[in-house]
mmCIF file of C-alpha atoms in Angstrom:
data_model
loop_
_atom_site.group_PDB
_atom_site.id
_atom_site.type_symbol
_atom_site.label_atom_id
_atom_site.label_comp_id
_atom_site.label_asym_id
_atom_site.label_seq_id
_atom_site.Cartn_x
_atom_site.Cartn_y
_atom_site.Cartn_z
ATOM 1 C CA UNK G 220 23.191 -76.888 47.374
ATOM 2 C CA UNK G 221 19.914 -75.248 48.505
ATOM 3 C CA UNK G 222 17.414 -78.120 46.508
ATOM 4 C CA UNK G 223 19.891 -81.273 47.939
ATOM 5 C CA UNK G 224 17.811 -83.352 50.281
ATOM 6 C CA UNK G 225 19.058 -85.588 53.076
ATOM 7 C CA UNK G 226 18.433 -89.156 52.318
ATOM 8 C CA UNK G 227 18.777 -88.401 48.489
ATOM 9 C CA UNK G 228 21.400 -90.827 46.778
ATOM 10 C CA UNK G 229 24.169 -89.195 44.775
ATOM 11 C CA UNK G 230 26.875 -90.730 42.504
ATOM 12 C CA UNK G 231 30.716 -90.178 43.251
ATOM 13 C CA UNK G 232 33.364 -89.286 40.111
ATOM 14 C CA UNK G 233 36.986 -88.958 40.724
ATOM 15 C CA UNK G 234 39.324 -88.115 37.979
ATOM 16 C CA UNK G 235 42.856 -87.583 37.654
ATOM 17 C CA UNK G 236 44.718 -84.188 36.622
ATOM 18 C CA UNK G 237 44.127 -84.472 32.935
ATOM 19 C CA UNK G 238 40.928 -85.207 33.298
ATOM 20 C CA UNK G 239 40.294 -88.997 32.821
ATOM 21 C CA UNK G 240 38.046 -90.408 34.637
ATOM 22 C CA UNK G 241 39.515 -92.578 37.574
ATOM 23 C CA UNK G 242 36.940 -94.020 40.180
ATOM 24 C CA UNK G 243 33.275 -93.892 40.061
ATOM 25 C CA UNK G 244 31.163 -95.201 43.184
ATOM 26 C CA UNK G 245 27.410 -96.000 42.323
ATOM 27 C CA UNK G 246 25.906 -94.316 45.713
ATOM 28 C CA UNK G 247 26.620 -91.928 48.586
ATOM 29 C CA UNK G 248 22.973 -90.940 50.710
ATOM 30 C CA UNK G 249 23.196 -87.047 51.912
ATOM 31 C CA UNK G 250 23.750 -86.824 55.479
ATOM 32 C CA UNK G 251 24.002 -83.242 56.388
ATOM 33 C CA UNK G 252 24.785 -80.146 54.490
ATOM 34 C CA UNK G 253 27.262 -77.698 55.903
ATOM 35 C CA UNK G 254 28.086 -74.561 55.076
ATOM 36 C CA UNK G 255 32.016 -76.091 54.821
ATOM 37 C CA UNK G 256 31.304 -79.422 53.838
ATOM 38 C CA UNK G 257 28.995 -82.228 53.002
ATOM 39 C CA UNK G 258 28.511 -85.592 54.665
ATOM 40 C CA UNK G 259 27.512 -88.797 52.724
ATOM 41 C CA UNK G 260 26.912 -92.500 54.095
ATOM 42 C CA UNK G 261 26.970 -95.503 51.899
ATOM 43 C CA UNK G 262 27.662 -99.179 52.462
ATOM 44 C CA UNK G 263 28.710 -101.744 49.549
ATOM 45 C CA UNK G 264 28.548 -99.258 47.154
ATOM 46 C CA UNK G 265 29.362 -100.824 43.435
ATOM 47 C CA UNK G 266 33.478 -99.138 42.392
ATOM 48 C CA UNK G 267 33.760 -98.991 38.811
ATOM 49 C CA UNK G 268 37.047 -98.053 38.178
ATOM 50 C CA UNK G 269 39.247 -97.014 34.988
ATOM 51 C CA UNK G 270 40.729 -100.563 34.412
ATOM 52 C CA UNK G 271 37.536 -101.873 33.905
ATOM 53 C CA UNK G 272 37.296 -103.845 37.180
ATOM 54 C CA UNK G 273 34.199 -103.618 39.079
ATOM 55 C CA UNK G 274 34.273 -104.347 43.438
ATOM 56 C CA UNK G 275 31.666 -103.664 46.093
ATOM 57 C CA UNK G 276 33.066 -101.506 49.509
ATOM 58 C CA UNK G 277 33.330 -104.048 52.369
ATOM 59 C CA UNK G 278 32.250 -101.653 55.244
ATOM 60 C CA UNK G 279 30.048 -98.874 56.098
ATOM 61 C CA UNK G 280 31.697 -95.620 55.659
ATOM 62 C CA UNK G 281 31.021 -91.823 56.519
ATOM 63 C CA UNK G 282 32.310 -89.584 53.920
ATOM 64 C CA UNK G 283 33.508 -85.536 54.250
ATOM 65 C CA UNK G 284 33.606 -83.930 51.082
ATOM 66 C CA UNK G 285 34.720 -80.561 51.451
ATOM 67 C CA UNK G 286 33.959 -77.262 49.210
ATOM 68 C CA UNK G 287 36.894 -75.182 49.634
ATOM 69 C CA UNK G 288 39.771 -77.607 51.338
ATOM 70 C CA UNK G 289 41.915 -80.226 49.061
ATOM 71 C CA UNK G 290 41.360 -83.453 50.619
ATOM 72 C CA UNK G 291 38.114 -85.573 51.427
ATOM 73 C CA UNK G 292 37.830 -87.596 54.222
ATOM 74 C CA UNK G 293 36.514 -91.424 54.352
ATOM 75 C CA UNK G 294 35.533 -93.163 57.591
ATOM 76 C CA UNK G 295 35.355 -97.081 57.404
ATOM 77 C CA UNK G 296 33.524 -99.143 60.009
ATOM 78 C CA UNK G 297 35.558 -102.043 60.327
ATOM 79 C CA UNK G 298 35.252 -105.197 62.604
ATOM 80 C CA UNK G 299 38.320 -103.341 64.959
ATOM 81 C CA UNK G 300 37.508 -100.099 64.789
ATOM 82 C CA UNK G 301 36.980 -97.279 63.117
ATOM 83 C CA UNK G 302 39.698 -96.067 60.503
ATOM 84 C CA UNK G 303 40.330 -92.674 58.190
ATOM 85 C CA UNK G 304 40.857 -92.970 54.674
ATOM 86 C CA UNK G 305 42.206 -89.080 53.431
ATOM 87 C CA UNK G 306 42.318 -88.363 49.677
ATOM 88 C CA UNK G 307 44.324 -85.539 48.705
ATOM 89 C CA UNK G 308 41.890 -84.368 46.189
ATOM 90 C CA UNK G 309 40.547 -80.757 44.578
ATOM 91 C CA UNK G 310 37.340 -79.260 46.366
ATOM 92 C CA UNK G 311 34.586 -80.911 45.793
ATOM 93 C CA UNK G 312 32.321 -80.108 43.078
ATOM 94 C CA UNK G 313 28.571 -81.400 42.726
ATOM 95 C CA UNK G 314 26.670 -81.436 39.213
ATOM 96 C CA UNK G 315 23.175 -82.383 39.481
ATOM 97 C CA UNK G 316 23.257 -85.494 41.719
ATOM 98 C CA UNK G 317 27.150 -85.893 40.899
ATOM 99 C CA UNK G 318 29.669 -85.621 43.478
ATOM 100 C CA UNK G 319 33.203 -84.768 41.353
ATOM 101 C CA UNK G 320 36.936 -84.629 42.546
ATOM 102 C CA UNK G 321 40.264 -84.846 41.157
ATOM 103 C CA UNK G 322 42.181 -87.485 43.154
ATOM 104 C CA UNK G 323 45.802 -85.845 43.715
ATOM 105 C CA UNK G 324 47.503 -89.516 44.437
ATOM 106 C CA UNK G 325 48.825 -88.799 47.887
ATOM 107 C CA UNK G 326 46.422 -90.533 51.037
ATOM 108 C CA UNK G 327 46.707 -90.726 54.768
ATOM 109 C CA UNK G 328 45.771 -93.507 56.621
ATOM 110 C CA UNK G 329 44.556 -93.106 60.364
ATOM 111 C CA UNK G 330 44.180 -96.757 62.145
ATOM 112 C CA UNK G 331 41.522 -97.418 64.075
ATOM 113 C CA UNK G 332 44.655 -97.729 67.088
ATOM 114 C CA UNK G 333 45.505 -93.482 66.153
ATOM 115 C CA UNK G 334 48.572 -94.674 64.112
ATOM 116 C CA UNK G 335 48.583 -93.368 60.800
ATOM 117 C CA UNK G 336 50.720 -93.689 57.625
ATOM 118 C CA UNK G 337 50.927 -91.653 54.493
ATOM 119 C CA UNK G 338 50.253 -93.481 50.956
ATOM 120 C CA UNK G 339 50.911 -93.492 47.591
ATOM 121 C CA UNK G 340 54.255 -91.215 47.313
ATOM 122 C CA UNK G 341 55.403 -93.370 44.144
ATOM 123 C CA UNK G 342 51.836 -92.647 42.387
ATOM 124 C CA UNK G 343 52.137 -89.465 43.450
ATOM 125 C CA UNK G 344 55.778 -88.235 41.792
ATOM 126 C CA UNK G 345 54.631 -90.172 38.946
ATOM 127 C CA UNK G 346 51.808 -88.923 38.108
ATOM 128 C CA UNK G 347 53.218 -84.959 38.878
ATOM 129 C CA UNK G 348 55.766 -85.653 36.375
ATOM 130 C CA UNK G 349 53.474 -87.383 34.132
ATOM 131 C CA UNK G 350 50.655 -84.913 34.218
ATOM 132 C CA UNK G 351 52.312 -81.638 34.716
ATOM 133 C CA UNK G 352 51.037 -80.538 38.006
ATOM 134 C CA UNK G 353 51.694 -76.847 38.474
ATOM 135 C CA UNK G 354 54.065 -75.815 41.026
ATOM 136 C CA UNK G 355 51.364 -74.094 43.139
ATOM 137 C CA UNK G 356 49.777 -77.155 43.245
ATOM 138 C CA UNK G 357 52.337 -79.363 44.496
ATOM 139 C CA UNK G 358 52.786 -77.001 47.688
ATOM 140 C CA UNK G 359 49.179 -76.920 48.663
ATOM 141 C CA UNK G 360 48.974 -80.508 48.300
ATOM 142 C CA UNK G 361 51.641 -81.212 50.678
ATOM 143 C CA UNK G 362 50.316 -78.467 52.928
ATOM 144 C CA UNK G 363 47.028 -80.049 53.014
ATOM 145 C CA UNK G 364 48.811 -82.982 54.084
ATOM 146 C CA UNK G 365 50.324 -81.487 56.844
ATOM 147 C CA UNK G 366 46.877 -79.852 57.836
ATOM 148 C CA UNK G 367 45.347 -83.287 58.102
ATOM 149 C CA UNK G 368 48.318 -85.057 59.744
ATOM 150 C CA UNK G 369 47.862 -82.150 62.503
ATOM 151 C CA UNK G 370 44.213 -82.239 62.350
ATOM 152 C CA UNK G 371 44.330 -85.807 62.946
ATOM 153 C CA UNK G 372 46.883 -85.190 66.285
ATOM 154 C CA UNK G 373 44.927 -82.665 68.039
ATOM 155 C CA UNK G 374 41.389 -85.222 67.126
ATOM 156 C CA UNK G 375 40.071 -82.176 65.063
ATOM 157 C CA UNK G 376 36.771 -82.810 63.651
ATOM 158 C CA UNK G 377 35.790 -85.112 61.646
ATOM 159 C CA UNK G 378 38.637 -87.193 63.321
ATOM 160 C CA UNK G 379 36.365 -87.272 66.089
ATOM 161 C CA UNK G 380 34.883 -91.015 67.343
ATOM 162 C CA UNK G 381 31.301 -89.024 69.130
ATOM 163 C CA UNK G 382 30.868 -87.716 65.792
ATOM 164 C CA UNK G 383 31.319 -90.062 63.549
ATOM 165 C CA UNK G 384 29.170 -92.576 65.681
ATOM 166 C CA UNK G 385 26.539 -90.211 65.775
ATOM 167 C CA UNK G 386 26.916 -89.674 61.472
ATOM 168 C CA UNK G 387 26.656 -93.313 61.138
ATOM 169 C CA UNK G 388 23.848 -93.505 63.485
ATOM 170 C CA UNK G 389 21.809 -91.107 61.038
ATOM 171 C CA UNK G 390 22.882 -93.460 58.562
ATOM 172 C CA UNK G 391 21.308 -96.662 59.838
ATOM 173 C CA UNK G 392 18.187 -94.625 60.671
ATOM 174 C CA UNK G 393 17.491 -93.302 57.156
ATOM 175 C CA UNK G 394 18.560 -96.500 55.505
ATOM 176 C CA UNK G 395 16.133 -98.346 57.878
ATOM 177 C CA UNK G 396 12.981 -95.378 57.675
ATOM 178 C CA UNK G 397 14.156 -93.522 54.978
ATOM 179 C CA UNK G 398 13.890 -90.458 56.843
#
């Protein structure tokens, strides 16, 4: 983490339990480097995902990619507001200019109104039973879920409107100088 260099452009891998490769995004720009967490930026980034089909992201988003928590945290610009988009994922992992997760199925969705909505529970039991998860793993999942539900009540950072603002601000400004 010491050589990583705000500005730089990093690719994004998520897998799945076993190991097959789900998602892929083509670019994420370093925001800031925290001793928790790090904070991308990207905008109509190319998806490449396992079924072959390919889609560009629709909005600007702020991503939170934590070391040591299991979930990552998405913030989309949209035309009404600003929404969350919370993967229940492993800890982040970065390999060269790789960004690496395993996607753990479950999601909450914050609207840009403060409602929110958990996703995904039918992919989720699925995919347990499918792939095995280890008992261990199942509780932490759902109390990570609970942690960001809770996080997301109180208006916890990142779910914080100042500071995303001020993230996407960066954004525009080293998109536009490149510094």
């Amino acid at each position: 983490m010491k050589n990583m260099k705000i500005g730089e452009n990093y690719s994004i891998h998520c897998y799945k339990h076993d190991g097959s490769v789900h998602r892929s995004w083509d670019e994420a720009m370093l925001l800031d480097v925290n001793k928790d967490f790090l904070v991308f930026g990207n905008k109509k980034a190319r998806v490449n995902n396992s079924d072959g089909r390919i889609w560009y992201t629709k909005e600007p988003a702020i991503i939170f990619y934590y070391k040591d928590k299991l979930y990552n945290i998405i913030t989309q610009f949209k035309d009404n507001g600003i929404y969350y988009y919370c993967n229940i994922a492993s800890p982040t992992v970065l390999e060269g200019k790789v960004i690496k997760y395993i996607d753990y199925d479950l999601d909450l969705r914050v609207f840009s109104d403060g409602a929110f909505k958990i996703l995904d529970r039918n992919e989720y039991n699925y995919h347990k039973k499918l792939m095995n998860y280890p008992k261990e793993i199942n509780y932490i999942i759902k109390e990570e879920l609970s942690s960001l539900i809770e996080m997301k009540k109180s208006g916890e950072f990142p779910f914080n409107r100042k500071a995303i603002e001020d993230y996407y601000e960066l954004f525009k400004k080293i998109k536009k100088t490149g510094k």
